Amino acid sequence: MVDNQSIDLIICALIDNSISSEDFNLLQEWAEESEDNRNYLRRQIQIQFASSVNSSNSTFDESRAISRFYEHLEGERSSVASIKEIQQEGQSFRTMPKWIHIAAAVALLLLILIPYAAFHAGQKDVKSHFAQVKIEAPDGSQLHVSLPDGTRVSLNSGSILSYSQGFGISNREVAINGEGYFEVKHNTDLPFIINTKELTLNDIGTEFSFRNYSTDKEAIVELYDGKVSLDNNISRVTGYELIPGERVLMDKLTGKLTTSHVSSSAVEAKEMSTLYFKNNTITEIAKELSRCYGAKIEVDNSIANLRFYGMFDRKTDSLSDILATISSTKLLRYKMDGKTYILY
């Protein structure tokens, strides 16, 4: 009787392409003994192969592997009756490694023992166990990172970007709470997708800025190169396309989209140093300044709803400079209490 430990070793040999024909036959016979054995084999192959793919930073396309194997068989046989028959005839293919190509072996084993739909369901289950990678730009800082697929992202202060450990294997989906400038690596097979509660952005390869802090009332997309489409998750409207130079603002309460022209260059957008306050309340301004400068700012209720217009540059204007400018309107004052700015 073959125990699970021995089966695990045989599966490992199958995955790393060192399995013998005898062990492959043993694996087939063991799997055919019971549904429990087939379920165990199915799960172990999925787990070990997923681990192998993730560690080698490569991908495995079972559909293409099967197609390639059938191309080898074309003209030699009309159907596949069993794994044993394939093994016997496989000796005639001089281009195949040692016994049988790893991709074809795994593909055929899964094809015969597992229904196609079940295999994909198993894949989904494996992917659901990938850990989430989280990248955070703390308040008062910016962060420039490269994702596993080569996409470059500049994150603004107080932003969090997260994606699955399987990013680039079966999808290129990220989630963001905050603001970032994206230079997406082109890949038509795996579109780049940004998921947020209110707005989903679909892209193939381009440059754009995306802002959607959870505390903001609006989400903003500015396209500088290429093409993107937006799915409005509030109004349930999909496929809203942007062209370079367009800016879309979403009201996160109603889902209404407003389109205008971008007001900055791609270089300026990537730097994310401009602070533009357009009739914002003092409370909203204090929140933005606190995030950008990493400072604690408190607002007295008596001035919380006052509004202000102004534009500043984080590269040249300090927090004190900005507060001094705002207070010059004579509508408010500010003071320091320890390390806290108080607006009153």
CSV table of C-alpha atoms in Angstrom, one decimal:
chain,number,residue,atom,x,y,z
A,1,MET,CA,0.0,0.0,0.0
A,2,VAL,CA,1.4,3.4,-1.0
A,3,ASP,CA,1.2,6.0,1.7
A,4,ASN,CA,0.7,9.8,1.2
A,5,GLN,CA,4.3,10.6,2.1
A,6,SER,CA,5.5,8.4,-0.8
A,7,ILE,CA,2.9,10.0,-3.1
A,8,ASP,CA,4.2,13.4,-2.1
A,9,LEU,CA,7.7,12.5,-3.1
A,10,ILE,CA,6.5,11.2,-6.5
A,11,ILE,CA,4.5,14.4,-7.0
A,12,CYS,CA,7.7,16.5,-6.2
A,13,ALA,CA,9.6,14.4,-8.8
A,14,LEU,CA,6.8,15.1,-11.3
A,15,ILE,CA,7.0,18.9,-10.7
A,16,ASP,CA,10.8,19.1,-11.0
A,17,ASN,CA,10.9,16.8,-14.1
A,18,SER,CA,12.8,13.9,-12.4
A,19,ILE,CA,9.9,11.4,-12.3
A,20,SER,CA,10.5,7.9,-13.7
A,21,SER,CA,8.0,6.1,-15.9
A,22,GLU,CA,7.5,3.5,-13.2
A,23,ASP,CA,6.6,6.2,-10.6
A,24,PHE,CA,4.3,7.9,-13.1
A,25,ASN,CA,2.5,4.6,-13.7
A,26,LEU,CA,2.3,4.1,-9.9
A,27,LEU,CA,0.9,7.6,-9.5
A,28,GLN,CA,-1.8,6.8,-12.1
A,29,GLU,CA,-2.8,3.5,-10.5
A,30,TRP,CA,-2.9,5.0,-7.0
A,31,ALA,CA,-5.1,7.8,-8.3
A,32,GLU,CA,-7.5,5.4,-9.9
A,33,GLU,CA,-8.1,3.4,-6.7
A,34,SER,CA,-10.5,5.9,-5.1
A,35,GLU,CA,-12.0,9.4,-5.3
A,36,ASP,CA,-10.2,10.3,-2.0
A,37,ASN,CA,-6.9,9.5,-3.7
A,38,ARG,CA,-7.8,11.6,-6.7
A,39,ASN,CA,-8.8,14.5,-4.5
A,40,TYR,CA,-5.5,14.3,-2.5
A,41,LEU,CA,-3.5,14.1,-5.7
A,42,ARG,CA,-5.4,17.1,-7.2
A,43,ARG,CA,-4.7,19.2,-4.2
A,44,GLN,CA,-1.1,18.4,-3.8
A,45,ILE,CA,-0.3,19.0,-7.5
A,46,GLN,CA,-2.0,22.4,-7.3
A,47,ILE,CA,-0.2,23.4,-4.1
A,48,GLN,CA,3.3,22.2,-5.2
A,49,PHE,CA,3.0,23.6,-8.7
A,50,ALA,CA,1.7,26.9,-7.5
A,51,SER,CA,4.6,27.1,-5.1
A,52,SER,CA,7.0,26.2,-7.9
A,53,VAL,CA,5.6,28.9,-10.1
A,54,ASN,CA,5.7,31.6,-7.4
A,55,SER,CA,9.3,30.9,-6.4
A,56,SER,CA,10.6,30.8,-10.0
A,57,ASN,CA,8.7,33.9,-11.0
A,58,SER,CA,7.5,32.1,-14.1
A,59,THR,CA,4.1,31.1,-15.3
A,60,PHE,CA,2.4,27.9,-16.4
A,61,ASP,CA,-0.4,28.0,-19.0
A,62,GLU,CA,-1.9,24.6,-18.9
A,63,SER,CA,-4.0,25.2,-22.0
A,64,ARG,CA,-1.0,26.0,-24.1
A,65,ALA,CA,1.0,23.1,-22.6
A,66,ILE,CA,-1.8,20.7,-23.6
A,67,SER,CA,-2.0,22.2,-27.1
A,68,ARG,CA,1.8,21.9,-27.5
A,69,PHE,CA,1.8,18.3,-26.5
A,70,TYR,CA,-1.0,17.4,-28.9
A,71,GLU,CA,1.0,19.1,-31.7
A,72,HIS,CA,3.8,16.5,-30.9
A,73,LEU,CA,1.3,13.7,-31.1
A,74,GLU,CA,-0.4,14.9,-34.3
A,75,GLY,CA,-0.1,12.3,-37.0
A,76,GLU,CA,1.1,9.7,-34.5
A,77,ARG,CA,-2.2,8.9,-32.8
A,78,SER,CA,-5.8,9.9,-33.0
A,79,SER,CA,-6.7,9.9,-29.3
A,80,VAL,CA,-5.3,9.6,-25.9
A,81,ALA,CA,-6.5,6.5,-24.2
A,82,SER,CA,-4.4,6.5,-21.0
A,83,ILE,CA,-1.3,7.9,-19.4
A,84,LYS,CA,0.4,4.6,-19.8
A,85,GLU,CA,0.0,4.5,-23.5
A,86,ILE,CA,1.3,8.0,-23.8
A,87,GLN,CA,4.4,7.0,-21.8
A,88,GLN,CA,5.1,4.1,-24.0
A,89,GLU,CA,4.8,6.1,-27.2
A,90,GLY,CA,6.6,9.1,-25.7
A,91,GLN,CA,9.9,7.4,-26.1
A,92,SER,CA,9.9,8.1,-29.8
A,93,PHE,CA,9.9,11.9,-29.4
A,94,ARG,CA,13.6,12.9,-29.5
A,95,THR,CA,12.9,16.5,-28.5
A,96,MET,CA,11.4,15.7,-25.2
A,97,PRO,CA,13.5,15.8,-22.0
A,98,LYS,CA,14.5,12.7,-20.0
A,99,TRP,CA,11.1,11.1,-20.0
A,100,ILE,CA,8.4,13.6,-20.8
A,101,HIS,CA,8.3,17.4,-20.7
A,102,ILE,CA,7.2,18.7,-17.3
A,103,ALA,CA,4.4,20.9,-18.7
A,104,ALA,CA,2.9,18.1,-20.8
A,105,ALA,CA,3.1,15.6,-17.9
A,106,VAL,CA,1.3,17.9,-15.5
A,107,ALA,CA,-1.2,19.0,-18.1
A,108,LEU,CA,-2.1,15.5,-19.1
A,109,LEU,CA,-2.3,14.1,-15.6
A,110,LEU,CA,-4.7,16.9,-14.7
A,111,LEU,CA,-6.6,16.6,-17.9
A,112,ILE,CA,-7.3,12.9,-17.4
A,113,LEU,CA,-7.8,12.8,-13.7
A,114,ILE,CA,-9.5,16.2,-13.2
A,115,PRO,CA,-12.3,17.8,-15.2
A,116,TYR,CA,-11.2,21.0,-16.8
A,117,ALA,CA,-13.6,23.2,-14.8
A,118,ALA,CA,-12.6,21.5,-11.6
A,119,PHE,CA,-8.9,22.3,-12.4
A,120,HIS,CA,-9.7,25.9,-12.8
A,121,ALA,CA,-11.7,25.9,-9.6
A,122,GLY,CA,-8.7,24.4,-7.9
A,123,GLN,CA,-6.4,27.1,-9.3
A,124,LYS,CA,-8.7,29.7,-7.9
A,125,ASP,CA,-8.6,28.1,-4.5
A,126,VAL,CA,-4.8,28.1,-4.6
A,127,LYS,CA,-4.6,31.7,-5.7
A,128,SER,CA,-6.9,32.7,-2.8
A,129,HIS,CA,-4.2,31.5,-0.4
A,130,PHE,CA,-1.6,33.9,-1.8
A,131,ALA,CA,-0.6,36.5,0.8
A,132,GLN,CA,-1.3,40.2,0.2
A,133,VAL,CA,1.7,42.4,-0.3
A,134,LYS,CA,1.1,45.9,1.1
A,135,ILE,CA,3.2,49.0,0.3
A,136,GLU,CA,2.7,52.1,2.3
A,137,ALA,CA,4.0,55.7,1.9
A,138,PRO,CA,3.8,57.2,5.4
A,139,ASP,CA,2.4,60.7,6.0
A,140,GLY,CA,5.0,63.3,5.1
A,141,SER,CA,6.8,61.1,2.5
A,142,GLN,CA,6.6,59.8,-1.0
A,143,LEU,CA,7.6,56.3,-2.2
A,144,HIS,CA,8.7,55.1,-5.6
A,145,VAL,CA,8.4,51.4,-6.3
A,146,SER,CA,8.6,48.8,-9.1
A,147,LEU,CA,6.0,46.1,-9.2
A,148,PRO,CA,6.9,42.5,-10.1
A,149,ASP,CA,5.8,43.1,-13.7
A,150,GLY,CA,8.0,46.2,-14.2
A,151,THR,CA,5.2,48.7,-13.7
A,152,ARG,CA,6.5,51.8,-11.8
A,153,VAL,CA,4.4,53.5,-9.2
A,154,SER,CA,5.0,56.7,-7.3
A,155,LEU,CA,2.9,56.8,-4.1
A,156,ASN,CA,1.9,60.0,-2.4
A,157,SER,CA,1.9,60.6,1.3
A,158,GLY,CA,-0.5,58.5,3.3
A,159,SER,CA,-1.1,56.1,0.4
A,160,ILE,CA,-1.4,52.3,0.6
A,161,LEU,CA,-1.0,50.0,-2.4
A,162,SER,CA,-1.7,46.3,-2.1
A,163,TYR,CA,-1.7,43.3,-4.4
A,164,SER,CA,-1.6,39.5,-4.3
A,165,GLN,CA,1.6,37.6,-4.0
A,166,GLY,CA,0.5,36.0,-7.3
A,167,PHE,CA,0.6,39.3,-9.1
A,168,GLY,CA,1.8,38.8,-12.7
A,169,ILE,CA,1.1,35.1,-12.7
A,170,SER,CA,-2.7,35.1,-13.5
A,171,ASN,CA,-3.6,38.8,-13.1
A,172,ARG,CA,-2.2,42.2,-12.5
A,173,GLU,CA,-4.7,43.6,-10.1
A,174,VAL,CA,-3.9,46.1,-7.3
A,175,ALA,CA,-6.0,48.1,-4.7
A,176,ILE,CA,-5.1,51.6,-3.6
A,177,ASN,CA,-6.2,53.8,-0.8
A,178,GLY,CA,-4.6,57.1,-1.7
A,179,GLU,CA,-2.8,58.6,-4.7
A,180,GLY,CA,-0.3,57.4,-7.1
A,181,TYR,CA,1.3,58.0,-10.5
A,182,PHE,CA,1.4,54.8,-12.6
A,183,GLU,CA,3.7,53.9,-15.5
A,184,VAL,CA,2.2,50.6,-16.5
A,185,LYS,CA,4.3,47.9,-18.3
A,186,HIS,CA,2.6,46.8,-21.5
A,187,ASN,CA,1.0,43.3,-21.4
A,188,THR,CA,-2.0,42.7,-23.6
A,189,ASP,CA,-2.6,39.2,-22.0
A,190,LEU,CA,-2.8,40.6,-18.5
A,191,PRO,CA,-4.4,44.0,-18.3
A,192,PHE,CA,-3.5,46.2,-15.4
A,193,ILE,CA,-6.5,46.8,-13.1
A,194,ILE,CA,-6.9,49.1,-10.1
A,195,ASN,CA,-9.7,48.2,-7.8
A,196,THR,CA,-11.4,50.6,-5.3
A,197,LYS,CA,-14.9,50.5,-3.8
A,198,GLU,CA,-16.2,53.3,-6.0
A,199,LEU,CA,-14.1,53.1,-9.2
A,200,THR,CA,-12.3,50.4,-11.1
A,201,LEU,CA,-9.6,51.3,-13.7
A,202,ASN,CA,-8.7,49.0,-16.6
A,203,ASP,CA,-5.5,49.6,-18.5
A,204,ILE,CA,-3.1,47.8,-20.9
A,205,GLY,CA,-0.1,50.0,-20.9
A,206,THR,CA,0.0,53.8,-20.2
A,207,GLU,CA,0.7,56.6,-17.8
A,208,PHE,CA,-1.9,58.1,-15.5
A,209,SER,CA,-2.4,59.4,-12.0
A,210,PHE,CA,-5.1,58.0,-9.7
A,211,ARG,CA,-6.4,59.4,-6.5
A,212,ASN,CA,-9.0,57.9,-4.2
A,213,TYR,CA,-8.3,58.3,-0.5
A,214,SER,CA,-11.1,56.6,1.6
A,215,THR,CA,-11.7,60.0,3.4
A,216,ASP,CA,-12.1,62.0,0.1
A,217,LYS,CA,-15.4,62.8,-1.3
A,218,GLU,CA,-14.1,62.5,-4.8
A,219,ALA,CA,-11.9,60.2,-6.9
A,220,ILE,CA,-9.7,61.6,-9.7
A,221,VAL,CA,-8.1,60.0,-12.7
A,222,GLU,CA,-5.8,61.9,-15.0
A,223,LEU,CA,-4.5,60.3,-18.2
A,224,TYR,CA,-1.2,61.4,-19.7
A,225,ASP,CA,-0.5,58.6,-22.3
A,226,GLY,CA,-2.2,55.6,-23.7
A,227,LYS,CA,-5.8,54.6,-23.0
A,228,VAL,CA,-7.8,53.5,-20.0
A,229,SER,CA,-11.4,52.6,-19.3
A,230,LEU,CA,-13.3,53.2,-16.0
A,231,ASP,CA,-16.0,51.1,-14.4
A,232,ASN,CA,-18.3,53.2,-12.2
A,233,ASN,CA,-19.1,50.9,-9.3
A,234,ILE,CA,-21.7,53.3,-8.0
A,235,SER,CA,-23.8,53.8,-11.1
A,236,ARG,CA,-22.9,50.4,-12.5
A,237,VAL,CA,-21.7,51.9,-15.8
A,238,THR,CA,-18.7,50.2,-17.3
A,239,GLY,CA,-16.3,50.9,-20.1
A,240,TYR,CA,-16.0,54.7,-19.8
A,241,GLU,CA,-12.9,55.5,-21.9
A,242,LEU,CA,-10.4,58.3,-21.5
A,243,ILE,CA,-8.0,59.7,-24.0
A,244,PRO,CA,-4.6,61.4,-23.2
A,245,GLY,CA,-5.1,64.8,-21.6
A,246,GLU,CA,-8.4,64.0,-20.0
A,247,ARG,CA,-9.2,64.3,-16.3
A,248,VAL,CA,-12.2,62.6,-14.7
A,249,LEU,CA,-13.6,63.5,-11.3
A,250,MET,CA,-16.1,61.2,-9.6
A,251,ASP,CA,-18.5,62.3,-6.9
A,252,LYS,CA,-18.3,59.3,-4.6
A,253,LEU,CA,-21.7,59.9,-3.2
A,254,THR,CA,-23.7,60.1,-6.5
A,255,GLY,CA,-21.3,58.4,-8.9
A,256,LYS,CA,-21.5,61.4,-11.3
A,257,LEU,CA,-18.4,61.7,-13.5
A,258,THR,CA,-17.2,65.1,-14.6
A,259,THR,CA,-14.6,65.4,-17.4
A,260,SER,CA,-12.1,68.2,-18.0
A,261,HIS,CA,-8.6,68.7,-19.3
A,262,VAL,CA,-5.5,68.0,-17.1
A,263,SER,CA,-3.9,71.1,-15.7
A,264,SER,CA,-0.4,69.8,-15.2
A,265,SER,CA,2.3,68.0,-17.1
A,266,ALA,CA,3.1,64.4,-16.7
A,267,VAL,CA,6.3,65.4,-14.9
A,268,GLU,CA,4.4,67.6,-12.4
A,269,ALA,CA,1.8,64.9,-11.9
A,270,LYS,CA,4.5,62.3,-11.1
A,271,GLU,CA,6.1,64.6,-8.6
A,272,MET,CA,2.8,65.1,-6.8
A,273,SER,CA,4.1,68.2,-5.2
A,274,THR,CA,1.4,70.7,-6.1
A,275,LEU,CA,-1.3,71.4,-3.5
A,276,TYR,CA,-4.3,73.0,-5.1
A,277,PHE,CA,-7.2,74.1,-2.8
A,278,LYS,CA,-10.3,75.0,-4.7
A,279,ASN,CA,-12.9,76.3,-2.3
A,280,ASN,CA,-11.9,73.6,0.2
A,281,THR,CA,-13.0,73.8,3.9
A,282,ILE,CA,-10.3,74.4,6.5
A,283,THR,CA,-11.0,70.9,7.8
A,284,GLU,CA,-10.3,69.4,4.4
A,285,ILE,CA,-7.1,71.5,4.0
A,286,ALA,CA,-5.8,70.6,7.4
A,287,LYS,CA,-6.3,66.9,6.6
A,288,GLU,CA,-4.4,67.3,3.3
A,289,LEU,CA,-1.6,69.3,4.9
A,290,SER,CA,-1.3,66.8,7.8
A,291,ARG,CA,-0.9,63.9,5.3
A,292,CYS,CA,1.6,65.7,3.1
A,293,TYR,CA,3.8,67.1,5.8
A,294,GLY,CA,3.4,64.3,8.4
A,295,ALA,CA,2.3,66.9,11.0
A,296,LYS,CA,-0.6,66.9,13.5
A,297,ILE,CA,-3.0,69.7,12.9
A,298,GLU,CA,-6.2,70.4,14.9
A,299,VAL,CA,-9.0,72.7,13.8
A,300,ASP,CA,-11.3,74.6,16.1
A,301,ASN,CA,-14.9,74.0,15.3
A,302,SER,CA,-15.5,77.8,14.9
A,303,ILE,CA,-13.5,77.9,11.7
A,304,ALA,CA,-14.0,74.3,10.5
A,305,ASN,CA,-16.3,75.2,7.6
A,306,LEU,CA,-14.5,78.3,6.3
A,307,ARG,CA,-13.3,77.9,2.7
A,308,PHE,CA,-10.1,78.8,1.0
A,309,TYR,CA,-8.6,79.0,-2.5
A,310,GLY,CA,-4.9,78.6,-3.1
A,311,MET,CA,-2.1,76.7,-4.7
A,312,PHE,CA,1.2,75.7,-3.2
A,313,ASP,CA,4.3,73.6,-4.0
A,314,ARG,CA,5.6,71.1,-1.4
A,315,LYS,CA,9.1,71.5,-2.9
A,316,THR,CA,9.3,75.2,-2.0
A,317,ASP,CA,6.6,75.9,0.5
A,318,SER,CA,6.9,74.7,4.1
A,319,LEU,CA,3.9,73.9,6.3
A,320,SER,CA,4.5,77.1,8.2
A,321,ASP,CA,4.6,79.1,4.9
A,322,ILE,CA,1.2,77.7,3.9
A,323,LEU,CA,-0.4,78.3,7.3
A,324,ALA,CA,1.0,81.8,7.3
A,325,THR,CA,-0.5,82.5,3.9
A,326,ILE,CA,-3.9,81.2,4.9
A,327,SER,CA,-3.9,83.2,8.2
A,328,SER,CA,-3.0,86.3,6.2
A,329,THR,CA,-6.7,86.3,5.1
A,330,LYS,CA,-7.5,87.4,8.7
A,331,LEU,CA,-10.1,84.6,8.8
A,332,LEU,CA,-8.1,82.4,11.2
A,333,ARG,CA,-4.9,82.2,13.2
A,334,TYR,CA,-2.6,79.3,14.1
A,335,LYS,CA,-0.2,78.4,16.9
A,336,MET,CA,2.0,75.6,18.0
A,337,ASP,CA,1.2,73.5,21.1
A,338,GLY,CA,4.2,71.2,21.4
A,339,LYS,CA,4.3,69.4,18.1
A,340,THR,CA,0.7,70.1,17.2
A,341,TYR,CA,-0.5,72.9,15.0
A,342,ILE,CA,-3.8,74.5,16.2
A,343,LEU,CA,-5.9,76.5,13.8
A,344,TYR,CA,-8.5,78.8,15.4
